[in-house]
CSV table of C-alpha atoms in Angstrom, one decimal:
chain,number,residue,atom,x,y,z
A,1,MET,CA,172.2,173.9,81.4
A,2,ASP,CA,174.9,172.1,79.6
A,3,ASP,CA,174.9,173.0,76.0
A,4,LYS,CA,177.8,171.2,74.9
A,5,ARG,CA,176.2,167.7,76.5
A,6,GLU,CA,175.5,164.9,73.4
A,7,PRO,CA,171.8,164.4,72.6
A,8,ASP,CA,170.4,161.5,74.0
A,9,GLY,CA,168.5,158.8,71.7
A,10,ILE,CA,167.7,159.2,68.2
A,11,VAL,CA,169.3,161.9,66.2
A,12,LEU,CA,167.2,162.9,63.1
A,13,THR,CA,169.1,163.2,59.8
A,14,GLU,CA,168.2,166.6,58.0
A,15,ALA,CA,166.2,164.8,55.3
A,16,GLN,CA,164.2,163.4,58.0
A,17,LYS,CA,163.6,166.6,60.1
A,18,LYS,CA,162.7,168.4,56.8
A,19,SER,CA,160.2,165.7,55.7
A,20,ARG,CA,158.6,165.9,59.5
A,21,ARG,CA,158.5,169.6,59.3
A,22,GLU,CA,156.5,169.2,56.0
A,23,ARG,CA,154.2,167.0,57.5
A,24,SER,CA,153.8,169.1,60.7
A,25,ILE,CA,152.9,172.1,58.4
A,26,ALA,CA,150.5,169.9,56.3
A,27,ILE,CA,148.5,168.8,59.4
A,28,ALA,CA,148.5,172.3,60.8
A,29,LEU,CA,147.1,173.5,57.6
A,30,ALA,CA,144.4,170.7,57.5
A,31,LEU,CA,143.3,171.6,61.1
A,32,GLY,CA,143.3,175.2,60.3
A,33,VAL,CA,140.9,174.4,57.2
A,34,LEU,CA,138.8,172.4,59.3
A,35,VAL,CA,138.4,175.0,62.0
A,36,VAL,CA,137.5,177.5,59.2
A,37,LEU,CA,134.8,175.2,57.6
A,38,PHE,CA,133.1,174.5,60.8
A,39,PHE,CA,133.1,178.4,61.8
A,40,ALA,CA,132.1,179.4,58.4
A,41,VAL,CA,129.1,176.6,58.1
A,42,THR,CA,128.1,178.1,61.7
A,43,LEU,CA,127.7,181.2,60.1
A,44,VAL,CA,125.8,180.1,57.2
A,45,LYS,CA,123.3,177.8,59.2
A,46,GLY,CA,122.9,180.2,62.2
A,47,PRO,CA,120.6,179.3,64.7
A,48,ALA,CA,119.5,175.9,62.4
A,49,VAL,CA,123.3,174.7,62.7
A,50,LEU,CA,121.8,172.3,65.7
A,51,VAL,CA,119.4,171.0,63.2
A,52,ARG,CA,120.9,167.8,61.4
A,53,PRO,CA,118.1,166.2,59.7
A,54,MET,CA,119.1,162.3,58.9
B,1,MET,CA,176.1,134.2,70.6
B,2,SER,CA,172.7,135.3,69.2
B,3,VAL,CA,172.0,135.2,65.6
B,4,VAL,CA,169.9,138.2,65.8
B,5,ASP,CA,171.5,141.4,67.3
B,6,HIS,CA,168.4,142.7,69.3
B,7,SER,CA,170.0,146.0,70.5
B,8,ALA,CA,170.9,147.1,67.0
B,9,ILE,CA,167.1,146.5,66.3
B,10,GLU,CA,165.7,148.4,69.3
B,11,LEU,CA,168.4,151.1,68.6
B,12,SER,CA,167.0,151.7,64.6
B,13,PRO,CA,163.7,152.3,64.6
B,14,ARG,CA,162.5,153.2,61.1
B,15,ILE,CA,161.9,157.3,61.0
B,16,SER,CA,159.8,158.1,57.8
B,17,GLU,CA,161.2,160.2,55.5
B,18,ALA,CA,157.8,160.9,53.8
B,19,GLY,CA,157.1,164.1,52.3
B,20,VAL,CA,153.5,165.3,51.5
B,21,ALA,CA,153.9,164.5,48.1
B,22,ASP,CA,153.9,160.7,49.0
B,23,TYR,CA,150.9,161.3,51.1
B,24,ILE,CA,149.3,163.1,48.2
B,25,ALA,CA,150.1,160.0,46.2
B,26,LEU,CA,148.2,157.6,48.4
B,27,LEU,CA,144.9,159.6,47.8
B,28,LYS,CA,145.2,158.7,44.1
B,29,PRO,CA,145.1,162.0,43.0
B,30,ARG,CA,143.5,161.2,39.2
B,31,VAL,CA,140.8,159.1,40.6
B,32,MET,CA,140.0,161.7,43.0
B,33,SER,CA,139.7,164.3,40.0
B,34,LEU,CA,136.8,162.4,38.3
B,35,VAL,CA,135.2,161.8,41.9
B,36,ILE,CA,134.9,165.6,42.6
B,37,PHE,CA,133.8,166.1,39.1
B,38,THR,CA,131.1,163.7,38.7
B,39,ALA,CA,129.9,164.8,42.4
B,40,LEU,CA,129.7,168.3,41.3
B,41,VAL,CA,127.3,167.3,38.7
B,42,GLY,CA,125.4,165.3,41.0
B,43,LEU,CA,125.4,168.4,43.0
B,44,VAL,CA,124.3,171.2,40.4
B,45,LEU,CA,121.7,168.8,38.9
B,46,ALA,CA,120.0,168.7,42.7
B,47,PRO,CA,117.0,171.0,42.6
B,48,GLY,CA,116.3,174.0,45.4
B,49,HIS,CA,119.1,176.3,46.5
B,50,PHE,CA,122.0,175.0,48.1
B,51,HIS,CA,124.5,177.4,49.9
B,52,PRO,CA,127.7,177.5,48.4
B,53,VAL,CA,129.6,176.8,51.4
B,54,LEU,CA,127.8,173.8,52.1
B,55,ALA,CA,128.4,172.7,48.4
B,56,PHE,CA,132.0,173.2,48.8
B,57,THR,CA,132.0,171.3,52.2
B,58,SER,CA,129.9,168.4,50.4
B,59,ILE,CA,132.4,168.3,47.6
B,60,LEU,CA,135.6,168.2,50.2
B,61,CYS,CA,134.4,165.6,52.2
B,62,ILE,CA,133.3,163.5,49.1
B,63,ALA,CA,136.8,164.1,47.7
B,64,VAL,CA,138.6,163.2,51.2
B,65,GLY,CA,136.6,160.2,51.3
B,66,ALA,CA,137.6,159.1,47.9
B,67,GLY,CA,141.5,159.8,49.1
B,68,ALA,CA,140.8,157.8,52.4
B,69,SER,CA,139.5,154.7,50.0
B,70,GLY,CA,142.5,155.1,47.9
B,71,ALA,CA,144.9,155.3,50.8
B,72,LEU,CA,143.1,152.2,52.4
B,73,ASN,CA,143.2,150.2,49.0
B,74,MET,CA,146.9,151.0,48.7
B,75,TRP,CA,147.5,150.0,52.3
B,76,TYR,CA,145.6,146.4,51.5
B,77,GLU,CA,147.2,146.2,48.1
B,78,SER,CA,150.8,147.0,48.8
B,79,ASP,CA,151.9,143.4,48.0
B,80,ILE,CA,150.5,143.2,44.4
B,81,ASP,CA,151.3,146.9,44.0
B,82,ALA,CA,155.0,145.8,44.1
B,83,LEU,CA,154.6,143.1,41.6
B,84,MET,CA,152.6,145.5,38.9
B,85,SER,CA,154.7,147.8,36.7
B,86,ARG,CA,151.5,150.1,36.7
B,87,THR,CA,152.0,150.2,40.6
B,88,ALA,CA,155.3,149.4,41.6
B,89,ASN,CA,155.9,153.3,42.0
B,90,ARG,CA,153.1,153.8,44.7
B,91,PRO,CA,154.5,154.9,48.3
B,92,ILE,CA,154.4,151.9,49.8
B,93,PRO,CA,156.2,149.6,47.3
B,94,ARG,CA,158.5,152.3,46.9
B,95,GLY,CA,159.3,152.2,50.9
B,96,ARG,CA,158.4,155.6,51.1
B,97,ILE,CA,155.4,155.2,53.5
B,98,THR,CA,154.8,151.8,55.7
B,99,ARG,CA,151.5,149.9,55.5
B,100,PRO,CA,150.6,151.0,59.2
B,101,GLU,CA,151.0,154.6,58.2
B,102,ALA,CA,149.2,154.4,55.3
B,103,LEU,CA,146.3,152.4,57.2
B,104,THR,CA,146.5,155.5,60.0
B,105,PHE,CA,146.0,158.1,57.4
B,106,GLY,CA,143.3,156.5,55.4
B,107,MET,CA,141.3,155.6,58.9
B,108,THR,CA,141.6,159.3,59.8
B,109,LEU,CA,140.7,160.9,56.7
B,110,ALA,CA,137.7,158.3,56.1
B,111,PHE,CA,136.5,159.2,60.0
B,112,PHE,CA,137.0,163.1,59.4
B,113,SER,CA,135.4,163.0,56.0
B,114,VAL,CA,132.2,161.2,56.9
B,115,MET,CA,131.8,163.0,60.5
B,116,THR,CA,132.1,166.5,59.0
B,117,LEU,CA,129.7,165.8,56.2
B,118,GLY,CA,127.4,164.1,58.7
B,119,ILE,CA,127.7,167.0,61.2
B,120,LEU,CA,127.9,170.0,58.8
B,121,VAL,CA,125.9,169.0,55.9
B,122,ASN,CA,123.5,165.9,56.5
B,123,TRP,CA,123.8,162.5,58.4
B,124,PHE,CA,121.9,160.6,55.1
B,125,ALA,CA,125.1,161.9,52.9
B,126,GLY,CA,127.4,161.1,55.5
B,127,ALA,CA,125.9,157.6,55.8
B,128,LEU,CA,126.2,157.2,52.3
B,129,LEU,CA,129.6,158.4,52.1
B,130,ALA,CA,130.9,155.9,55.0
B,131,PHE,CA,129.3,153.1,52.8
B,132,THR,CA,130.7,154.2,49.7
B,133,ILE,CA,134.3,154.1,51.5
B,134,PHE,CA,133.2,150.9,53.2
B,135,PHE,CA,132.2,149.4,49.8
B,136,TYR,CA,135.4,150.0,48.0
B,137,VAL,CA,137.7,148.9,50.3
B,138,VAL,CA,135.9,145.9,52.2
B,139,ILE,CA,133.6,144.8,49.3
B,140,TYR,CA,135.7,145.7,46.2
B,141,THR,CA,139.3,145.8,47.6
B,142,ILE,CA,139.6,143.0,50.5
B,143,ALA,CA,136.8,140.5,49.4
B,144,LEU,CA,136.2,140.7,45.8
B,145,LYS,CA,139.5,141.7,43.6
B,146,ARG,CA,141.7,138.5,44.6
B,147,TRP,CA,138.5,136.3,44.1
B,148,THR,CA,136.4,136.8,41.3
B,149,ALA,CA,137.0,138.0,37.6
B,150,GLN,CA,133.3,140.0,38.5
B,151,ASN,CA,135.5,142.3,40.6
B,152,ILE,CA,135.5,145.3,38.8
B,153,VAL,CA,131.8,145.1,37.8
B,154,ILE,CA,130.6,145.0,41.7
B,155,GLY,CA,133.2,147.1,42.6
B,156,GLY,CA,132.4,149.6,40.2
B,157,ALA,CA,129.4,150.6,42.2
B,158,ALA,CA,131.6,152.4,44.7
B,159,GLY,CA,132.6,154.6,42.1
B,160,ALA,CA,129.5,155.2,40.7
B,161,LEU,CA,128.2,156.4,44.0
B,162,PRO,CA,130.0,160.1,44.3
B,163,PRO,CA,127.1,161.8,42.3
B,164,VAL,CA,124.6,160.1,44.5
B,165,VAL,CA,126.6,161.3,47.7
B,166,ALA,CA,126.4,164.6,46.4
B,167,TRP,CA,122.7,165.0,45.4
B,168,ALA,CA,121.8,163.7,49.3
B,169,ALA,CA,124.1,166.3,50.5
B,170,ALA,CA,122.1,168.8,48.6
B,171,THR,CA,118.6,167.4,49.2
B,172,GLY,CA,118.9,165.3,51.7
B,173,SER,CA,117.0,162.8,50.1
B,174,LEU,CA,117.4,160.7,46.5
B,175,SER,CA,115.8,160.7,43.2
B,176,VAL,CA,115.7,159.2,39.9
B,177,GLU,CA,118.4,161.7,38.4
B,178,PRO,CA,121.5,160.5,40.7
B,179,LEU,CA,120.4,157.0,40.3
B,180,LEU,CA,120.5,157.5,36.3
B,181,LEU,CA,124.4,159.0,36.8
B,182,PHE,CA,124.9,156.0,39.2
B,183,LEU,CA,123.8,153.5,36.4
B,184,ILE,CA,125.8,155.5,33.7
B,185,ILE,CA,129.1,155.4,35.7
B,186,PHE,CA,128.3,151.7,36.9
B,187,PHE,CA,128.0,150.6,33.0
B,188,TRP,CA,130.9,152.4,32.1
B,189,THR,CA,133.5,151.2,34.6
B,190,PRO,CA,133.8,147.4,33.1
B,191,PRO,CA,134.7,148.6,29.3
B,192,HIS,CA,136.9,151.0,30.9
B,193,PHE,CA,138.7,148.9,33.4
B,194,TRP,CA,138.8,145.4,31.2
B,195,ALA,CA,140.3,147.9,28.3
B,196,LEU,CA,143.0,148.7,30.5
B,197,ALA,CA,143.5,145.0,31.8
B,198,LEU,CA,143.6,143.8,28.1
B,199,PHE,CA,146.9,145.7,27.8
B,200,ARG,CA,148.1,145.0,31.4
B,201,SER,CA,147.2,141.4,31.8
B,202,ASP,CA,150.8,140.4,32.1
B,203,ASP,CA,150.8,142.7,35.2
B,204,TYR,CA,147.4,141.2,36.7
B,205,ALA,CA,148.6,137.7,35.7
B,206,ARG,CA,151.9,138.2,37.6
B,207,ALA,CA,150.2,139.5,40.7
B,208,GLY,CA,147.7,136.8,41.0
B,209,VAL,CA,144.7,139.1,40.4
B,210,PRO,CA,141.8,137.2,38.5
B,211,MET,CA,141.1,139.9,35.9
B,212,LEU,CA,138.8,138.9,33.3
B,213,PRO,CA,141.4,139.0,30.6
B,214,VAL,CA,143.6,136.3,32.8
B,215,VAL,CA,140.7,134.4,33.8
B,216,ALA,CA,138.6,133.9,30.7
B,217,GLY,CA,141.0,135.1,28.3
B,218,PRO,CA,141.4,138.3,25.9
B,219,ASP,CA,138.5,137.0,23.2
B,220,ALA,CA,135.9,136.7,26.3
B,221,THR,CA,137.0,140.0,27.7
B,222,ARG,CA,136.5,141.8,24.1
B,223,LEU,CA,133.2,140.1,23.9
B,224,GLN,CA,132.1,141.3,27.2
B,225,ILE,CA,133.7,144.9,26.5
B,226,LEU,CA,131.2,145.1,23.4
B,227,LEU,CA,128.1,143.8,25.5
B,228,TYR,CA,128.7,146.1,28.5
B,229,THR,CA,129.5,149.2,26.0
B,230,ILE,CA,125.7,148.3,24.2
B,231,VAL,CA,124.3,148.6,27.6
B,232,LEU,CA,126.1,151.9,28.7
B,233,VAL,CA,125.4,153.4,25.4
B,234,ALA,CA,121.5,152.8,25.9
B,235,VAL,CA,121.6,153.4,29.7
B,236,ALA,CA,123.6,157.1,29.1
B,237,PHE,CA,121.0,158.4,26.3
B,238,ALA,CA,117.7,156.8,27.9
B,239,PRO,CA,117.4,159.9,30.2
B,240,TRP,CA,116.6,162.1,27.4
B,241,PRO,CA,113.5,160.0,25.9
B,242,LEU,CA,112.5,159.2,29.7
B,243,GLY,CA,112.4,163.4,29.9
B,244,TYR,CA,115.1,163.7,32.8
B,245,PHE,CA,117.8,165.6,30.8
B,246,ASP,CA,117.5,167.8,27.8
B,247,ALA,CA,118.0,167.4,24.1
B,248,VAL,CA,121.5,168.6,24.2
B,249,TYR,CA,122.5,166.0,26.5
B,250,GLY,CA,120.6,163.4,24.4
B,251,VAL,CA,122.1,164.2,21.1
B,252,THR,CA,125.7,164.3,22.8
B,253,SER,CA,125.2,161.4,24.4
B,254,LEU,CA,124.0,159.4,21.1
B,255,LEU,CA,127.2,160.9,19.5
B,256,LEU,CA,129.5,159.9,22.2
B,257,GLY,CA,127.7,156.6,22.4
B,258,ALA,CA,128.6,156.0,18.7
B,259,ALA,CA,132.0,156.8,19.2
B,260,MET,CA,132.4,154.6,22.0
B,261,LEU,CA,130.4,151.6,20.3
B,262,ALA,CA,132.8,151.8,17.2
B,263,LEU,CA,135.8,151.6,19.2
B,264,ALA,CA,134.2,148.8,21.3
B,265,VAL,CA,133.8,146.9,17.8
B,266,ASN,CA,137.3,147.9,16.9
B,267,VAL,CA,138.5,146.3,20.1
B,268,TYR,CA,136.4,143.1,19.2
B,269,CYS,CA,137.6,142.9,15.9
B,270,ARG,CA,141.4,143.4,16.0
B,271,ARG,CA,142.4,140.5,18.4
B,272,GLU,CA,146.0,140.0,17.1
B,273,GLY,CA,149.3,142.2,17.1
B,274,THR,CA,150.1,145.7,17.6
B,275,GLU,CA,146.6,147.1,15.8
B,276,ALA,CA,144.8,144.9,18.6
B,277,ARG,CA,146.8,146.8,21.4
B,278,ARG,CA,146.5,150.0,19.6
B,279,ALA,CA,142.5,149.5,19.3
B,280,THR,CA,142.3,148.6,23.3
B,281,ARG,CA,144.5,151.9,24.1
B,282,LYS,CA,142.2,153.7,21.9
B,283,LEU,CA,139.1,152.5,23.6
B,284,PHE,CA,140.8,153.1,27.3
B,285,ALA,CA,141.8,156.5,26.4
B,286,PHE,CA,138.1,157.3,24.9
B,287,SER,CA,136.2,155.8,27.9
B,288,ILE,CA,137.6,158.7,30.0
B,289,LEU,CA,136.7,161.7,27.3
B,290,TYR,CA,133.3,159.4,27.2
B,291,LEU,CA,132.4,159.8,31.0
B,292,PHE,CA,133.6,163.5,31.3
B,293,ALA,CA,132.2,165.0,28.1
B,294,LEU,CA,128.8,163.5,29.1
B,295,PHE,CA,128.9,164.7,32.6
B,296,ALA,CA,130.2,168.2,31.5
B,297,THR,CA,127.3,168.3,28.9
B,298,LEU,CA,124.8,167.8,32.0
B,299,LEU,CA,127.1,170.5,33.7
B,300,LEU,CA,126.8,173.2,31.0
B,301,GLU,CA,123.4,172.7,30.8
B,302,VAL,CA,122.4,173.8,34.2
B,303,VAL,CA,125.0,176.4,33.8
B,304,ALA,CA,123.4,177.8,30.8
B,305,ARG,CA,120.0,177.3,32.1
B,306,ALA,CA,121.0,179.6,35.0
B,307,LEU,CA,123.1,182.1,33.2
B,308,ALA,CA,120.3,182.4,30.3
B,309,PRO,CA,117.8,185.0,32.4
B,310,LEU,CA,120.9,187.4,32.8
B,311,ILE,CA,122.0,187.3,29.1
B,312,TRP,CA,118.3,187.6,27.7
C-alpha cells in the first residue's frame, strides 16, 4: 500500500467532515430509536402484535 | 471557446455542510410543540386504557409527521421564504440545505411516521396522519396558499387534526370530543394568523401571498378577526353546556374567551398608528396563550380526576 499517494476525487473540508459525521450520528440514533420502539411495542402487544385493526 | 466551463461544474459538486440543527429547523419545532401538546390532550381525553408505550409511540409519530409537513412546506415555499423577513433565515433560503435535500428529508419522515403509527398502533390513525400531512402540504401549501385569501381558513383543518389523530390512535375510532377539539383549533386559526398577517402584511405583499390583509385590506381583516373570534369563543364554550367537558373547563373557557374577545374588539377599534400595531401584536400573543390554557385545563382536569382517588 502506498500511504503517500494523493487522494483522488473530492476532498472534504473539515467543516464538511464534521457536519457529515453529525448527520451520520443523528441517522444512527434515529434508527436505534426505531428499533427500540418496535421491540418495546412487540413486548407490550405480545401475540397480539400481528392484530392490526383498521 | 466555451462560455460555460463544464469541467469546473463537474469537479465542484455541492457538498452539504448542513448540521443537525439545520434539519431540526426544517421541522418547525415551535409548531411541532403545539402539535404535540394538542395531540397529548386528545390522547388523555380518550376513554379506556392505552398502554404508555403505545401512547408515546403515537405522540412521537404525530410529532414526526408534523415535522415532515414543516419540511415539505419549506421545500415548496423556499422561493417566498427568501422574500419575507420572518422566514428568510430558514435553512433553504440561507443556503444550508438544498430543496432536494429538504424534499427527501420530508418524504422520508412522512413515510416512516405514517407506517410506524399504522404498524405499531392502528391503521385508522396512520391513515388520518397521512391525510393530515397530505392536507397541509398539497391542499394548503401547494394549492391554497398562493391562490386564495381563505388559505388559512381551509388550511387550518390540517393544524386542527393532531388531537383527532391521537384520539384515533387511542381508540381506533372517532367521537364527538375529538371533533370538538378539532373545531376549537379550526376556528382559532384565522384570528391567530390574520393577527400575524396584519403586522406582517408588507412581507406577504412582497412575496405575493394573497393573505387577507393584502387582498381585502386591514379593515376587512379586522372585521373577519372579530367575527371568527366570536365563533371561536362560542365553539370553545359549547362543550360545557353540551355535557362533554366539566365546569372548570366551562368557566376557564368563558374567562379566556372574554379576554380574547376584548382583544379582538380592541384590534377592530384601533386602526391607525402604533396603538393599532400594539393591539394586533397583543391579540397574536394572547391567542397562543388562549389555546394553550384551554387545552391545559382539559389536561389538568383529566390528571386531577385520575389522582383524586389516590389523594382522598
